mmCIF file of C-alpha atoms in Angstrom:
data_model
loop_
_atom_site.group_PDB
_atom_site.id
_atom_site.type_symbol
_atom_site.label_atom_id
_atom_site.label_comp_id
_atom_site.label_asym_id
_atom_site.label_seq_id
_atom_site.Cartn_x
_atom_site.Cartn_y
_atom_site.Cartn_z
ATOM 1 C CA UNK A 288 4.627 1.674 -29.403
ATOM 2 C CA UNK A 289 5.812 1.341 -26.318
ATOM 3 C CA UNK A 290 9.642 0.490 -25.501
ATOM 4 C CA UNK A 291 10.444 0.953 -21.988
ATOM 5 C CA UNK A 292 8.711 0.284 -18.800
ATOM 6 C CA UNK A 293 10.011 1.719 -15.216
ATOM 7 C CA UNK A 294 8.483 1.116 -11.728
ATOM 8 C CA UNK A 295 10.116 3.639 -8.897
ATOM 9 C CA UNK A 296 10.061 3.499 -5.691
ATOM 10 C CA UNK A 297 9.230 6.438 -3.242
ATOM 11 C CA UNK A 298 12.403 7.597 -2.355
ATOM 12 C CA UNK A 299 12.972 7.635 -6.547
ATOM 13 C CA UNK A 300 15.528 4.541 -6.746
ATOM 14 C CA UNK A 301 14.786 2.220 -9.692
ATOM 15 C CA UNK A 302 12.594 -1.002 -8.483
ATOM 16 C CA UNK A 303 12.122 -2.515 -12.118
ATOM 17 C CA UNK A 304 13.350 -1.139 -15.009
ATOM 18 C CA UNK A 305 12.554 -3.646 -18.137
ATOM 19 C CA UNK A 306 11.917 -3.052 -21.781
ATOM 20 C CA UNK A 307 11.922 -4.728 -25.426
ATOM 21 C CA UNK A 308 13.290 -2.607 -28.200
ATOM 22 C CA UNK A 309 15.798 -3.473 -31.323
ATOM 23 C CA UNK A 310 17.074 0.072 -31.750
ATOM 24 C CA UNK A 311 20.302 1.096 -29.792
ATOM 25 C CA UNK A 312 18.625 3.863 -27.593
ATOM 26 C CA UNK A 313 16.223 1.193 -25.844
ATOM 27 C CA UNK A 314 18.040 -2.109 -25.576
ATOM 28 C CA UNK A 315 20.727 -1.249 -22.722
ATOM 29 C CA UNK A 316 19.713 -0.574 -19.299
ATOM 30 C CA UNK A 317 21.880 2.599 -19.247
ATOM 31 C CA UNK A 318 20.121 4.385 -22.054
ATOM 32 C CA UNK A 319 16.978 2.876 -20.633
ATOM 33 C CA UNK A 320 17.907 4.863 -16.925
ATOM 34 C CA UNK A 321 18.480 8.062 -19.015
ATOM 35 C CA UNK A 322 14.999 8.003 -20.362
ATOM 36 C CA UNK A 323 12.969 7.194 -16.896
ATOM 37 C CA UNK A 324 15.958 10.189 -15.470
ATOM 38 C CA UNK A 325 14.305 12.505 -17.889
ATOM 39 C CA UNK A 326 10.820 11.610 -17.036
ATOM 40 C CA UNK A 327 11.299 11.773 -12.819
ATOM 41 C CA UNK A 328 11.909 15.555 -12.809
ATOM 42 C CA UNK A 329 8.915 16.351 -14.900
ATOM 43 C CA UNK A 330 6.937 14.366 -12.711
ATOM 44 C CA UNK A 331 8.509 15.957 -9.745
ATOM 45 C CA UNK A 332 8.129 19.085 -10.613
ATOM 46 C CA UNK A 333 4.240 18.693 -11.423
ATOM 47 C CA UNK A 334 3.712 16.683 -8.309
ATOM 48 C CA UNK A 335 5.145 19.944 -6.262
ATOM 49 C CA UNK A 336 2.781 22.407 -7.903
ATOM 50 C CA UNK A 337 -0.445 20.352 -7.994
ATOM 51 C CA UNK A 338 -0.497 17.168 -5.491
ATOM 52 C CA UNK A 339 -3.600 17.849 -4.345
ATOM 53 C CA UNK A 340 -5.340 18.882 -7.282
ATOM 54 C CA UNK A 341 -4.711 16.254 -9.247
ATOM 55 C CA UNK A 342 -7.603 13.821 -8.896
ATOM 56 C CA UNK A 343 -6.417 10.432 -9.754
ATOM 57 C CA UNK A 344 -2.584 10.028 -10.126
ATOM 58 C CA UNK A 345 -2.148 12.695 -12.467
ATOM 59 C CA UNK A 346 -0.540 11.666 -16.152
ATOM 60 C CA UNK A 347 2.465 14.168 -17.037
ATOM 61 C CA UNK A 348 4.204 13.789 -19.742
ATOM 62 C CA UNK A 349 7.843 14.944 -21.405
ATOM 63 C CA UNK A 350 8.970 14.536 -24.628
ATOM 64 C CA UNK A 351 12.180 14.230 -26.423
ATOM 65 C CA UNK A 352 12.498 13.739 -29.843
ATOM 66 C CA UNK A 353 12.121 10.190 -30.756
ATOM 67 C CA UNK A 354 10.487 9.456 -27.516
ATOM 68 C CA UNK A 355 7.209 10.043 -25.444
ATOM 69 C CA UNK A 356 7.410 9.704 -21.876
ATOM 70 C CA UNK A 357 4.525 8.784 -19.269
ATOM 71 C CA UNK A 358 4.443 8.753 -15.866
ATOM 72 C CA UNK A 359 2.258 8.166 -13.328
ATOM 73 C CA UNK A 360 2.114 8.357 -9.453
ATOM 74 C CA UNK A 361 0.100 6.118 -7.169
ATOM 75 C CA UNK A 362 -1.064 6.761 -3.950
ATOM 76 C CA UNK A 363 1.438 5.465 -2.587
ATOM 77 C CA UNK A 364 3.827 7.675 -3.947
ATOM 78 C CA UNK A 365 5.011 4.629 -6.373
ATOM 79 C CA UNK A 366 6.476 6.308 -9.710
ATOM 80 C CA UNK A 367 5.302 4.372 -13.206
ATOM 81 C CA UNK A 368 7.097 5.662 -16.488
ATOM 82 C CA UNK A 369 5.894 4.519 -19.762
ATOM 83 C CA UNK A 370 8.743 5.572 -22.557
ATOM 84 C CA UNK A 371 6.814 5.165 -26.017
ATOM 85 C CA UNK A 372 8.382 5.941 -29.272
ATOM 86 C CA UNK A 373 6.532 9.423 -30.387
ATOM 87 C CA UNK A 374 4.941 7.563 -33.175
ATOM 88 C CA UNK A 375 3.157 3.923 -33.703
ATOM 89 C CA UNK A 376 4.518 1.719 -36.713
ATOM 90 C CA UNK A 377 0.884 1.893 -38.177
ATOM 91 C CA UNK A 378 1.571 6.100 -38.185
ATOM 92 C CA UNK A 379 -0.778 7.431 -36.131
ATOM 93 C CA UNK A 380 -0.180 9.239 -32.618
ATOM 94 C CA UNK A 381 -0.508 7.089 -29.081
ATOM 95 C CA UNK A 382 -3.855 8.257 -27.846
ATOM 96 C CA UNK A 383 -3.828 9.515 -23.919
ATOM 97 C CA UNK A 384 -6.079 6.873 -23.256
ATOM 98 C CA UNK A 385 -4.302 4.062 -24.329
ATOM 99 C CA UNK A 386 -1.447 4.928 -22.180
ATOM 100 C CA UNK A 387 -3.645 5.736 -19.268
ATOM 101 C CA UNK A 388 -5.104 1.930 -19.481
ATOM 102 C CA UNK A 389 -1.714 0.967 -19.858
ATOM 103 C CA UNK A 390 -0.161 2.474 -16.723
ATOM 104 C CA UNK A 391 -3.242 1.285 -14.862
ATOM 105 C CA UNK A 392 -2.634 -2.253 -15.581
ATOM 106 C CA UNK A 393 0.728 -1.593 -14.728
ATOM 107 C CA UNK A 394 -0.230 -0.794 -11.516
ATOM 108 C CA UNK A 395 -2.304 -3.529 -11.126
ATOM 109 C CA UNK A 396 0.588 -5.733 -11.979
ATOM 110 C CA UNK A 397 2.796 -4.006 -9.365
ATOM 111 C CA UNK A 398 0.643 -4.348 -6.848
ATOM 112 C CA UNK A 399 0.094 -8.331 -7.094
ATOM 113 C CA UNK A 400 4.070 -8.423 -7.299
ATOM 114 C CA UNK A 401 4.567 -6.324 -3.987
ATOM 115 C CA UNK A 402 1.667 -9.235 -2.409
ATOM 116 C CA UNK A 403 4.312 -11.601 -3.114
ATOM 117 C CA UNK A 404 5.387 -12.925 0.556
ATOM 118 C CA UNK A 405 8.861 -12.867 -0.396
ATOM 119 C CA UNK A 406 9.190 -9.586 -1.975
ATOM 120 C CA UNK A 407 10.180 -7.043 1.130
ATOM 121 C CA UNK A 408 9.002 -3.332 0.094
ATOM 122 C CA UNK A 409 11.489 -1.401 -1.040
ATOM 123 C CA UNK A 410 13.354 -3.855 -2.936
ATOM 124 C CA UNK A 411 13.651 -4.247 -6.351
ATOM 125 C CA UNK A 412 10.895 -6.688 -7.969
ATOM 126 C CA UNK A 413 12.880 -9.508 -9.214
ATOM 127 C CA UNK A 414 9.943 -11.581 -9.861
ATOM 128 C CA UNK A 415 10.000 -13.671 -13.269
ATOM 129 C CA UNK A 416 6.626 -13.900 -13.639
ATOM 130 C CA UNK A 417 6.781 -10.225 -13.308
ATOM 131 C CA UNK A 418 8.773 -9.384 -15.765
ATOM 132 C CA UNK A 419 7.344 -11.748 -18.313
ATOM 133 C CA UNK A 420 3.487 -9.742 -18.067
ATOM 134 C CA UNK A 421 4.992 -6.502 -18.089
ATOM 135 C CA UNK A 422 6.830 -7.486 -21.413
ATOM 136 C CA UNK A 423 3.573 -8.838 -22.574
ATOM 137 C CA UNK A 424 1.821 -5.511 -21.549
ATOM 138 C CA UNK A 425 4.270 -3.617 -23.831
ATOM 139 C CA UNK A 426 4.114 -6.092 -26.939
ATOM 140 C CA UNK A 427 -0.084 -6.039 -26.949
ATOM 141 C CA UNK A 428 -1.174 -2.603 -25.409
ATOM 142 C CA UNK A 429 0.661 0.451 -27.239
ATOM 143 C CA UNK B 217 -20.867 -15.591 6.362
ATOM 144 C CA UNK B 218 -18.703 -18.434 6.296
ATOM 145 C CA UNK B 219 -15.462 -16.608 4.557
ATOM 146 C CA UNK B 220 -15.531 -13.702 7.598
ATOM 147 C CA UNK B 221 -15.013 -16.846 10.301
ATOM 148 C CA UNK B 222 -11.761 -18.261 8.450
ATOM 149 C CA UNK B 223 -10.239 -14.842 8.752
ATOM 150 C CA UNK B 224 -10.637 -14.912 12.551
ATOM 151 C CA UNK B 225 -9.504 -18.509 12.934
ATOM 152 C CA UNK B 226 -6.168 -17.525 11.159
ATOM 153 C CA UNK B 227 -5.833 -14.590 13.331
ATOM 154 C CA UNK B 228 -6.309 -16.722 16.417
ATOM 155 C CA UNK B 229 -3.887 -18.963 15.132
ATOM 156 C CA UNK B 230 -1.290 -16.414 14.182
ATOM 157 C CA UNK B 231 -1.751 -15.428 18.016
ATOM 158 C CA UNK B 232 -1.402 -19.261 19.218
ATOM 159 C CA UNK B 233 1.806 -19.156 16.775
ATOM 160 C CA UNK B 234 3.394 -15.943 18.599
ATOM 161 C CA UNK B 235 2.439 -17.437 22.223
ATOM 162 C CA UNK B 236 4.449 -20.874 21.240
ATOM 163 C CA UNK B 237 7.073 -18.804 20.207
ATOM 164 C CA UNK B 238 7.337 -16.940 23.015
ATOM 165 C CA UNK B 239 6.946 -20.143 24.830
ATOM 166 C CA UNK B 240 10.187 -21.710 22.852
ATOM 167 C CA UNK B 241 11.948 -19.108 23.922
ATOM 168 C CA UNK B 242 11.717 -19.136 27.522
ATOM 169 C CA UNK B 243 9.630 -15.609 27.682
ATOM 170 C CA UNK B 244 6.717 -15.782 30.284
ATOM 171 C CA UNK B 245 4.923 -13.101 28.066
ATOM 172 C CA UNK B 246 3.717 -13.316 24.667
ATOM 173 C CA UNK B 247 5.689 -12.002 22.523
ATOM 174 C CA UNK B 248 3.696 -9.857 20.176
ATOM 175 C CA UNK B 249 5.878 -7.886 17.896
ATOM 176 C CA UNK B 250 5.655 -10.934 16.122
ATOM 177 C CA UNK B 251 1.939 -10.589 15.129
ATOM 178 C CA UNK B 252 2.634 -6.705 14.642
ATOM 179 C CA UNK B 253 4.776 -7.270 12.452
ATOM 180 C CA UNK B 254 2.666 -9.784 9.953
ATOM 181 C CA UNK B 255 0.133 -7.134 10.275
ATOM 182 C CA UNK B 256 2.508 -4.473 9.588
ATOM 183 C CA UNK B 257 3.336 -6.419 5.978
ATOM 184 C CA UNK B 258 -0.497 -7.388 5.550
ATOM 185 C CA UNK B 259 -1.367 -3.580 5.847
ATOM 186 C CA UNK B 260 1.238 -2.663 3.206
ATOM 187 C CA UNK B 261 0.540 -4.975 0.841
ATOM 188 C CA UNK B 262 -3.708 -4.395 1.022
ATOM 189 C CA UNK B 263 -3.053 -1.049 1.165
ATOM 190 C CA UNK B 264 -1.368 -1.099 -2.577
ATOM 191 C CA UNK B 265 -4.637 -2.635 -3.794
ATOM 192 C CA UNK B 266 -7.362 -0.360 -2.241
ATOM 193 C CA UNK B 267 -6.056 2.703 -2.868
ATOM 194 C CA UNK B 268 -5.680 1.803 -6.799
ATOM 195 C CA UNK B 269 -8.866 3.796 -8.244
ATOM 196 C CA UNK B 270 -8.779 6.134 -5.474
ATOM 197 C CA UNK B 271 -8.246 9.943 -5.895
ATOM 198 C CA UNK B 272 -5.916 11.520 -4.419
ATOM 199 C CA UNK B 273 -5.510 11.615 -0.395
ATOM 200 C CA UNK B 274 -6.208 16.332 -0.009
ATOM 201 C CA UNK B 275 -4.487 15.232 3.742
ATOM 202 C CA UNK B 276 -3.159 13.540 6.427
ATOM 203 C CA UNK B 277 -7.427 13.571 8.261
ATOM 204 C CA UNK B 278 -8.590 12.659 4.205
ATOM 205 C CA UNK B 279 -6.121 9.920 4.949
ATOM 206 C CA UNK B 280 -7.540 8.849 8.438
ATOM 207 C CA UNK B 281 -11.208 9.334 7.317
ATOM 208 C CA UNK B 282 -10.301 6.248 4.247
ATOM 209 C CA UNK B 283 -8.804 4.148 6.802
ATOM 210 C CA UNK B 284 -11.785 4.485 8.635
ATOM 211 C CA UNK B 285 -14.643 3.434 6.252
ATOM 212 C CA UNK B 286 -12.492 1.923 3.386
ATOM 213 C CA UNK B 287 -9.842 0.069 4.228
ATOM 214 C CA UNK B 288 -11.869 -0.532 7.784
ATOM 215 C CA UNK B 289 -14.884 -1.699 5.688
ATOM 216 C CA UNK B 290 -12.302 -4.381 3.527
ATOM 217 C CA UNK B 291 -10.893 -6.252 6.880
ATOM 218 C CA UNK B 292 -14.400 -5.993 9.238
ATOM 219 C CA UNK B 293 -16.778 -5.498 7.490
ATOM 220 C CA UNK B 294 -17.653 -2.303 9.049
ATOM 221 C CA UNK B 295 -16.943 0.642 9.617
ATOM 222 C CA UNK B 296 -15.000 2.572 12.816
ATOM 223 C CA UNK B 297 -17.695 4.625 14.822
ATOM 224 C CA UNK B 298 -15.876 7.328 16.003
ATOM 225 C CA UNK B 299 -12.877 9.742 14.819
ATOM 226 C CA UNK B 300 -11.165 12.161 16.695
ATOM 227 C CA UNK B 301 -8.118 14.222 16.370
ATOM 228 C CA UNK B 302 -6.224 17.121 17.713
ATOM 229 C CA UNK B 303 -5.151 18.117 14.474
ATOM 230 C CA UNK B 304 -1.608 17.760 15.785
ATOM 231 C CA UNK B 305 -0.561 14.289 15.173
ATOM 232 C CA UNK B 306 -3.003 12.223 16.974
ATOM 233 C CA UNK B 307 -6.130 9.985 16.402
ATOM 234 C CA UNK B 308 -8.128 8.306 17.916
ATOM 235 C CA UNK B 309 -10.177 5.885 16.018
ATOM 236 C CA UNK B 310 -13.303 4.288 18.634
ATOM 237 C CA UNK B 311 -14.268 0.901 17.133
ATOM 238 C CA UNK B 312 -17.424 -0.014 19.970
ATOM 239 C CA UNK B 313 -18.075 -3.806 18.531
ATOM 240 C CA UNK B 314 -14.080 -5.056 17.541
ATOM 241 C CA UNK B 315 -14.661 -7.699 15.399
ATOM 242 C CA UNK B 316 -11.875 -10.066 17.417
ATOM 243 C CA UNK B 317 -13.203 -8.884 20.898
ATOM 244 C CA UNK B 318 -17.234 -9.521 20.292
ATOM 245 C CA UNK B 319 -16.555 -13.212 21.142
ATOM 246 C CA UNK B 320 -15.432 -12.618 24.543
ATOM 247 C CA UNK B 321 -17.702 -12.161 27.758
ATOM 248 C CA UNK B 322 -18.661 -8.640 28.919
ATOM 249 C CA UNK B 323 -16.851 -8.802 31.659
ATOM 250 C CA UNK B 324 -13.602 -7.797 32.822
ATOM 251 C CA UNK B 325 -12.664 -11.477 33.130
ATOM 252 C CA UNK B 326 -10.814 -11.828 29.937
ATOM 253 C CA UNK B 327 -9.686 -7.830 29.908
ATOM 254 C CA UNK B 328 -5.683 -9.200 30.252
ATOM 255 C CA UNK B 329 -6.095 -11.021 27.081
ATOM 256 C CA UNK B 330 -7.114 -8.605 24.828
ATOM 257 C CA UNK B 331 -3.945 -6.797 23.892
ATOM 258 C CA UNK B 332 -2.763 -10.001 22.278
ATOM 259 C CA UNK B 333 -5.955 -9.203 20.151
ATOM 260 C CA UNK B 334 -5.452 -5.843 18.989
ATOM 261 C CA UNK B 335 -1.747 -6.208 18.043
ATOM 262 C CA UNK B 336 -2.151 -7.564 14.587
ATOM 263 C CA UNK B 337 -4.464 -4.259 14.067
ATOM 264 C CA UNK B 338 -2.089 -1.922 15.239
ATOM 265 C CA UNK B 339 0.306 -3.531 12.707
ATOM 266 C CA UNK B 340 -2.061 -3.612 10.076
ATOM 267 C CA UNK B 341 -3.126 0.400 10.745
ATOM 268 C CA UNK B 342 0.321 1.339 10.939
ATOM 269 C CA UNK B 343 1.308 -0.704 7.920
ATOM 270 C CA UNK B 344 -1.132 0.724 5.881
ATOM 271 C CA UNK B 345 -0.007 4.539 6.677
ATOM 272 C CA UNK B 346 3.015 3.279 5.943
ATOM 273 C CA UNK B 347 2.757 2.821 2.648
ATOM 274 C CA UNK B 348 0.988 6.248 2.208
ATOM 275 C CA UNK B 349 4.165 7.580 3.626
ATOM 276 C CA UNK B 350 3.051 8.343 7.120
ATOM 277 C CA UNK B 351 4.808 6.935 10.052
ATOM 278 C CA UNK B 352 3.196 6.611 12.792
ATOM 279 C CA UNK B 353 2.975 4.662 16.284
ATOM 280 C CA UNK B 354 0.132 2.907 16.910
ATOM 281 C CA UNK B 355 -1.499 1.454 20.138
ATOM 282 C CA UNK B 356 -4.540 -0.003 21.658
ATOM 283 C CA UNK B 357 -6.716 0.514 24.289
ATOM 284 C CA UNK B 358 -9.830 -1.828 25.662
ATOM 285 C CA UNK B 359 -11.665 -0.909 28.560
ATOM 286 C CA UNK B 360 -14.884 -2.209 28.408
ATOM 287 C CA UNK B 361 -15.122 -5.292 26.441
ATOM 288 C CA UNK B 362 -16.375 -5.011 22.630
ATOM 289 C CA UNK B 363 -15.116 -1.640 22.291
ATOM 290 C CA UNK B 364 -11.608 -1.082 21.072
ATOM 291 C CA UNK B 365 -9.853 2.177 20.764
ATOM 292 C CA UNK B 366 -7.006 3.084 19.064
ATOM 293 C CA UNK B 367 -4.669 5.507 18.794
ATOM 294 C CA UNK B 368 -2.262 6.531 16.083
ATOM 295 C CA UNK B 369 0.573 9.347 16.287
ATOM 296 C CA UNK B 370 1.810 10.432 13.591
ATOM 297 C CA UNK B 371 5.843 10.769 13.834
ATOM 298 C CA UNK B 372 6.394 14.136 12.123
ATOM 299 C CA UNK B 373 10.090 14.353 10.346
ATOM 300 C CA UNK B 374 11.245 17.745 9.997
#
């Protein structure tokens, strides 16, 4: 299931960083940098090799060894990391596809924050109401 | 269409908002950074939404060619008529029946109006690009009435 969400900006500083999690390596915002750290430079490196291939915001993955890590990169050049625990409490592996609808709503979400008149770009998203569907979007979707 | 009117009523009254402004102030002219600038965030923020399920932007032209049937298609309803580009940096997109100008006469009676009706545009084009990392200056031209053009140039960092 997922654990940890991360929205970056383009020049790769944080913008929201939120997550749920009881065990020690998810619940503090340090540990939770160190896992979206780990997931920028694969992403970077596979946006250098194949930005154009790639036909919609490619998925790339890294693993370590009690998490999976997604990311995802808009259009706009807007990072999303998914961190998921490498296994589901019922067992079985994440499927790809769950994740992909996952970061796709995520991006949905993003974007209605950024339409917020009082957000400026570039800043982090602050927004409550933010925060409180991206935490629901981790409890129901993986 | 009843919806398409409402957006051209706000626009004229973000304009008549600028001009009282301006007015405040003490400046003779209009001043229209103002309604750039609410076209700069409007671009921005639209441009977050429409480019959502799209694939990939090969190019800087792949990027021009979207905002001229896409994200030209979204705001008025149709689509820009004519592209060109010295593939260095500069485009020029040929709109021949601008949505906000079609209202006006023929003429060249109303021609010192019109750049108070292309700002918000510019904003909005360059907002847009903005947001697909490309910064660029963007500015207007009318010379016969309905027909708009505009160009954009790209500022290249290296």
């Amino acid at each position: 299931m997922a654990v940890c969400v991360a929205v970056i900006g383009k020049d790769n500083s944080p913008l929201y960083i939120g997550g749920i999690g009881n065990d020690c390596s998810t619940d503090n915002e340090l540990s939770r940098q160190w896992l979206v750290h780990t997931a920028l430079d694969a992403l970077e490196e596979r946006l250098a090799t194949s930005s154009s291939i790639n036909a919609n915001s490619g998925n790339s993955t890294a693993h370590t060894d009690l998490r999976d890590l997604y990311g995802y990169v808009t259009n706009t050049r807007i990072k999303l990391v998914l961190v998921t625990s490498s296994t589901s409490p019922s067992g079985s592996n994440i499927r790809d596809a769950e994740v992909r609808t996952a970061l796709r709503r995520l991006h949905a979400l993003y974007a209605d924050a950024i339409c917020n008149p009082f957000h400026l770009p570039g800043d982090q998203i602050t927004s409550v109401k933010f925060d409180k569907q991206v935490k629901s979007l981790i409890l129901n979707n993986v | 269409m009843a919806d398409d009117i409402i957006f051209e009523l706000l626009h004229s009254e973000i304009i008549n908002y600028a001009k009282e402004q301006s007015k405040n102030n003490g400046n003779k002219e209009t001043d229209l950074s103002v309604v750039e600038y609410i076209g700069f965030a409007a671009g921005y923020k639209i441009m977050e939404r429409l480019t959502r399920e799209w694939p990939r932007f090969k190019d800087e032209l792949d990027t021009m060619k979207f905002i001229c049937t896409d994200f030209w298609t979204c705001i008025y309803k149709k689509q820009i008529d004519n592209l060109r580009t010295n593939h260095q940096g500069v485009y020029v997109l040929q709109d021949n029946a601008f949505r906000f100008l079609t209202n006006f006469s023929n003429g060249h009676q109303f021609l010192e109006y019109a750049p108070q009706f292309v700002a918000y545009t510019c904003g909005l084009i360059r907002g847009g690009l903005a947001n697909l990392c490309i910064n660029s200056v963007v500015t207007a031209e009318v010379q016969t009435m309905p027909s708009c053009k505009f160009h954009i140039n790209v500022q290249r960092t290296t």
